[in-house]
Tab-separated table of C-alpha atoms in Angstrom:
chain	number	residue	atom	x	y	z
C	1	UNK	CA	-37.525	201.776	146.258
C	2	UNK	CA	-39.909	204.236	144.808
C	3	UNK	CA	-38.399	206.791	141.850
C	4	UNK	CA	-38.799	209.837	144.284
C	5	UNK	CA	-36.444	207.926	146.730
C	6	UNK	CA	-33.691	206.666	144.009
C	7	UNK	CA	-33.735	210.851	143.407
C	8	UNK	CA	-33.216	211.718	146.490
C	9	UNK	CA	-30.418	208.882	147.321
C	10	UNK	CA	-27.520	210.342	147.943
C	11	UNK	CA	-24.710	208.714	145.026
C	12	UNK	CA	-21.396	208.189	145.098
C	13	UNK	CA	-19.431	210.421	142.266
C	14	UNK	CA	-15.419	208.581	143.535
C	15	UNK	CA	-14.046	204.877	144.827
C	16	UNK	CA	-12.895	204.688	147.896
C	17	UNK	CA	-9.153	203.551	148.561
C	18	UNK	CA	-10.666	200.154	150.216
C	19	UNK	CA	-12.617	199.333	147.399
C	20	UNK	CA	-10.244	199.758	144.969
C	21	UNK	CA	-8.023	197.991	146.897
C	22	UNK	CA	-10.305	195.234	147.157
C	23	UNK	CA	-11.055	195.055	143.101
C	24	UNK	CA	-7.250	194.718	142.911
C	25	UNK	CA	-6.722	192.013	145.513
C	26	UNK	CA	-9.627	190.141	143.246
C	27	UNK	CA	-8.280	190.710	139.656
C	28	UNK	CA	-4.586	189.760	140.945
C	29	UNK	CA	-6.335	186.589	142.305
C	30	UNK	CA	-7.887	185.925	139.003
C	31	UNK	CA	-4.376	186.235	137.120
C	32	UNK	CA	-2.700	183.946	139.562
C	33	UNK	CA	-5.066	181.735	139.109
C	34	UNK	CA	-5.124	181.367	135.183
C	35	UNK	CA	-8.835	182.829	135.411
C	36	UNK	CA	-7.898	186.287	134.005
C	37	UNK	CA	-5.503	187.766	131.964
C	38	UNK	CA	-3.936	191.148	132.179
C	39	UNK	CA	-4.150	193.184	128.768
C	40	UNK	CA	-2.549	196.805	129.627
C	41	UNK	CA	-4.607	199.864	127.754
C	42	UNK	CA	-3.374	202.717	126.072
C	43	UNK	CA	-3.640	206.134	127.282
C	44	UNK	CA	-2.709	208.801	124.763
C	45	UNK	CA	-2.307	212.686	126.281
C	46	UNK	CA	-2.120	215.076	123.942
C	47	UNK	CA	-0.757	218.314	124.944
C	48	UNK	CA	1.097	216.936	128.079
C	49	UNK	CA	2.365	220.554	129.158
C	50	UNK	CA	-1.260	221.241	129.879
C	51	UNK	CA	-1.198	219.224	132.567
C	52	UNK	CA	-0.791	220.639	136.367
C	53	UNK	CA	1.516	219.027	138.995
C	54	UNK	CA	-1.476	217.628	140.889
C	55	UNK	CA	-2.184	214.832	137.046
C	56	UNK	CA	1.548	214.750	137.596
C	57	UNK	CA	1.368	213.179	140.848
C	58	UNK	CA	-0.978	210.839	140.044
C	59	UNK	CA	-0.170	209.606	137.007
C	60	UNK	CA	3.238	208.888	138.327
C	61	UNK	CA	1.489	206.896	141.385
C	62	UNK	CA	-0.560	205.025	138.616
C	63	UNK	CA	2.574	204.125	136.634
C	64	UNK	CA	3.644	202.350	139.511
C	65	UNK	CA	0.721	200.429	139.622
C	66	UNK	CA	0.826	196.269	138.073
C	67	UNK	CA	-2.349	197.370	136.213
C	68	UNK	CA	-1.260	200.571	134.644
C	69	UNK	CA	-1.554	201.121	131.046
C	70	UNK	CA	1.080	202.202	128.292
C	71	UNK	CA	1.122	205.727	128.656
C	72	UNK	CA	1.659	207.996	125.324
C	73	UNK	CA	2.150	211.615	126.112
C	74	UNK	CA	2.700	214.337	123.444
C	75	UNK	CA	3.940	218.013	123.209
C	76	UNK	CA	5.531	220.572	120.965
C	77	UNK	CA	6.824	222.344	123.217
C	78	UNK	CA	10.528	223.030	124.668
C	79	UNK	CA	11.678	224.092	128.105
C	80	UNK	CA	8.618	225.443	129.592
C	81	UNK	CA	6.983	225.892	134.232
C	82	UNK	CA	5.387	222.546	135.252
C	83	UNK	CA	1.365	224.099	135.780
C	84	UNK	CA	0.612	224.474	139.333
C	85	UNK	CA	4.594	225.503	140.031
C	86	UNK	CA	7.431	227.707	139.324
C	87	UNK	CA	9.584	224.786	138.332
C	88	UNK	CA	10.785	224.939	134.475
C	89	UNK	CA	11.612	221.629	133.099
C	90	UNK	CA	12.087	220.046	129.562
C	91	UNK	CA	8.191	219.821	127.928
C	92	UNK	CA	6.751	221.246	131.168
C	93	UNK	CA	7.000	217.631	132.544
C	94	UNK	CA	8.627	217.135	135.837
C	95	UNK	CA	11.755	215.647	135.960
C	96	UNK	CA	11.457	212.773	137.781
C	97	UNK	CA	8.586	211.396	135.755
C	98	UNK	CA	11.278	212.669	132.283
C	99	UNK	CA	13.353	210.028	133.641
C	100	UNK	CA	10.966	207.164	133.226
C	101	UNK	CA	10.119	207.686	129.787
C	102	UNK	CA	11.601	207.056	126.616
C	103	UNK	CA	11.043	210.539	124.803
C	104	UNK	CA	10.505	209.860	120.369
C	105	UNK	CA	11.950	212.879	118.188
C	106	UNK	CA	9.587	213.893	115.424
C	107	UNK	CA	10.763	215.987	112.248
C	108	UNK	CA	8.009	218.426	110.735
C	109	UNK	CA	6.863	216.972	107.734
C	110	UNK	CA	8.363	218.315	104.317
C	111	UNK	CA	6.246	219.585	101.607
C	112	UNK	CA	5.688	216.780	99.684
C	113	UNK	CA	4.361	214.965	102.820
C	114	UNK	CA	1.701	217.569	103.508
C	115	UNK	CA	0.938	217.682	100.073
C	116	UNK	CA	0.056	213.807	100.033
C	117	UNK	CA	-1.396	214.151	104.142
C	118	UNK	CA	-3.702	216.873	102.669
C	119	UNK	CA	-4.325	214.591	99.783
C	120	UNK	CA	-5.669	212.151	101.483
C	121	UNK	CA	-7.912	213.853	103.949
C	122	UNK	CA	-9.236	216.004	100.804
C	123	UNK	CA	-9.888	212.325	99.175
C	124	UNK	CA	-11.737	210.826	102.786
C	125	UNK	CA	-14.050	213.875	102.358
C	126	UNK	CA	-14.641	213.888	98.676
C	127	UNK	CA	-12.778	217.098	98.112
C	128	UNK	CA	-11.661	217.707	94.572
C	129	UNK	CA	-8.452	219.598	93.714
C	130	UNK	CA	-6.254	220.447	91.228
C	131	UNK	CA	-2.584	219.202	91.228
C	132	UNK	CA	-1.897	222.947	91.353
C	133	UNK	CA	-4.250	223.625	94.222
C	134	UNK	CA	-3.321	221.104	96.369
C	135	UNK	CA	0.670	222.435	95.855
C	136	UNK	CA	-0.788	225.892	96.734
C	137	UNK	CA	-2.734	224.168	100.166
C	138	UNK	CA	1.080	222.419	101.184
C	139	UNK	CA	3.123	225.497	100.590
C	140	UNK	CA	0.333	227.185	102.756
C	141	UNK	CA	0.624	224.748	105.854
C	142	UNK	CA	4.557	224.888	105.137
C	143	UNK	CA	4.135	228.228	106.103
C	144	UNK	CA	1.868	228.027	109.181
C	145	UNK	CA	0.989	224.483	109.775
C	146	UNK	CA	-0.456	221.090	108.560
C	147	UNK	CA	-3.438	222.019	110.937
C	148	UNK	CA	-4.569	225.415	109.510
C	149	UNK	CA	-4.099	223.805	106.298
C	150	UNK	CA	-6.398	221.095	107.009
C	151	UNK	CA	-8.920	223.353	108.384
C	152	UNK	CA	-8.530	225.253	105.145
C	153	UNK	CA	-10.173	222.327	103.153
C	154	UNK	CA	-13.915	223.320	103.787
C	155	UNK	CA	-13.785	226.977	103.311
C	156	UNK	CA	-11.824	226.060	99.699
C	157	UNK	CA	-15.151	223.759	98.970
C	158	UNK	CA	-17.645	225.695	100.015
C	159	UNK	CA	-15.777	228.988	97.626
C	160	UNK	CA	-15.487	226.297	95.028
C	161	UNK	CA	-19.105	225.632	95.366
C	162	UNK	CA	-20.678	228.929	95.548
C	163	UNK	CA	-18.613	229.746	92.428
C	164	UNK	CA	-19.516	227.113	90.625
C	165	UNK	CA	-16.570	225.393	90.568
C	166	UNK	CA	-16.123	221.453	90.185
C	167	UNK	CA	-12.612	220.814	91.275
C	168	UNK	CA	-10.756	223.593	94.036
C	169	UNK	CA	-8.043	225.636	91.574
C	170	UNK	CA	-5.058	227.360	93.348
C	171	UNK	CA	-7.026	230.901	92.974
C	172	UNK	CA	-9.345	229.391	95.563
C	173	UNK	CA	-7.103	228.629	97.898
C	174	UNK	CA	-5.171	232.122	97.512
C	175	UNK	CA	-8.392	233.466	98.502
C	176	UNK	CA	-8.961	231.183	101.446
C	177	UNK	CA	-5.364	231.983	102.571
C	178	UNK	CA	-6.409	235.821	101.921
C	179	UNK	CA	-9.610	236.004	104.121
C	180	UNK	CA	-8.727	233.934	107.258
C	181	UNK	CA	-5.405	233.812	109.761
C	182	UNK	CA	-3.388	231.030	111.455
C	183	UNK	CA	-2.644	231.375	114.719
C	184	UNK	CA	0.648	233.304	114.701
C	185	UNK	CA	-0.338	235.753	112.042
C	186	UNK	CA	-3.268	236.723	113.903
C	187	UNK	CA	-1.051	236.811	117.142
C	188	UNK	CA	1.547	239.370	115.055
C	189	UNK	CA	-1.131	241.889	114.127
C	190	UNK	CA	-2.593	241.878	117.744
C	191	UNK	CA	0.513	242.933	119.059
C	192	UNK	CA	0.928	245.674	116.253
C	193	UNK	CA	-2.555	246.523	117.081
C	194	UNK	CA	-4.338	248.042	120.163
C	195	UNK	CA	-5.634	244.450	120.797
C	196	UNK	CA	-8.204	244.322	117.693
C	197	UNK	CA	-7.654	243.069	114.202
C	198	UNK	CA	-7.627	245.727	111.542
């Protein structure tokens, strides 16, 4: 077939039911048979309440499925309206698909393990800092969160840097904490504000 053909050709963007039917008729064949053996994937979804009912639906149907994978989800938050719906259910997941999972409590981390988390990420990028500094970084994600203390890092380098600094001091990262928000305190002085930050 010439190129300007393949371009035109029209192409296929989904599977159709019978084919995907038929690719699971073969693969079961192959595991009956000793020929193949199934090895489930992960699937890790981050932010689970994002989801609308319609992912909902389907990853339910998929769960149901001999070939599904081990499904992770994750979420911070609490009671919260399924997307799509006026339904409010725990995590914004619907109930039904609740009852099929076993659901992991997580703490926040303490101090001293942000301290060492930020430690380590500082040491992966070749960040130095001061024992002092990197107490001042902790205390700053206690107060906001291990995230926006994380994405702190680089701004403390490049000050350090441009001031000639070898290692990041706690002065630094007063300043960092001093010239950029986390989410929330930026969300408090909107709503004290006529929608701009002053």
């Amino acid at each position: 077939m010439s190129m300007m053909g393949q371009m035109m050709k029209q192409k296929k963007t989904e599977i159709t039911e019978k084919l995907r039917t038929e690719i699971n008729r073969v693969v079961n064949r192959y595991i009956d048979q000793g020929v193949a053996e199934l090895v489930p994937g992960v699937l890790f979804v981050d932010e689970v309440h994002m989801l609308d009912i319609e992912c909902f639906t389907y990853l339910n149907r998929a769960l149901e499925s001999s070939l599904s994978p081990i499904v992770i989800f994750a979420t911070n938050r609490g009671v919260c309206t399924i997307r799509g719906t006026d339904v409010v259910s725990p995590h914004g997941v619907p109930v039904d698909l609740l009852d099929r999972m076993l659901i992991i409590r997580t703490m926040p981390y303490t101090l001293e393990e942000m301290i060492h988390i930020l430690s380590i990420r500082a040491g992966a990028e070749s960040i130095e800092f001061e024992d002092a500094a990197l107490a001042a970084l902790g205390e700053v994600g206690s107060r906001t969160s291990l995230r926006y203390a994380v994405q702190m890092l680089t701004p403390c380098r490049i000050l350090t840097e441009t001031s000639g600094g070898a290692a990041i001091n706690e002065d630094d990262v007063r300043e960092v904490d001093r010239l950029f928000l986390d989410a929330k305190a930026s969300a408090r002085l909107l709503a004290k504000s006529d929608g701009y930050l002053k």
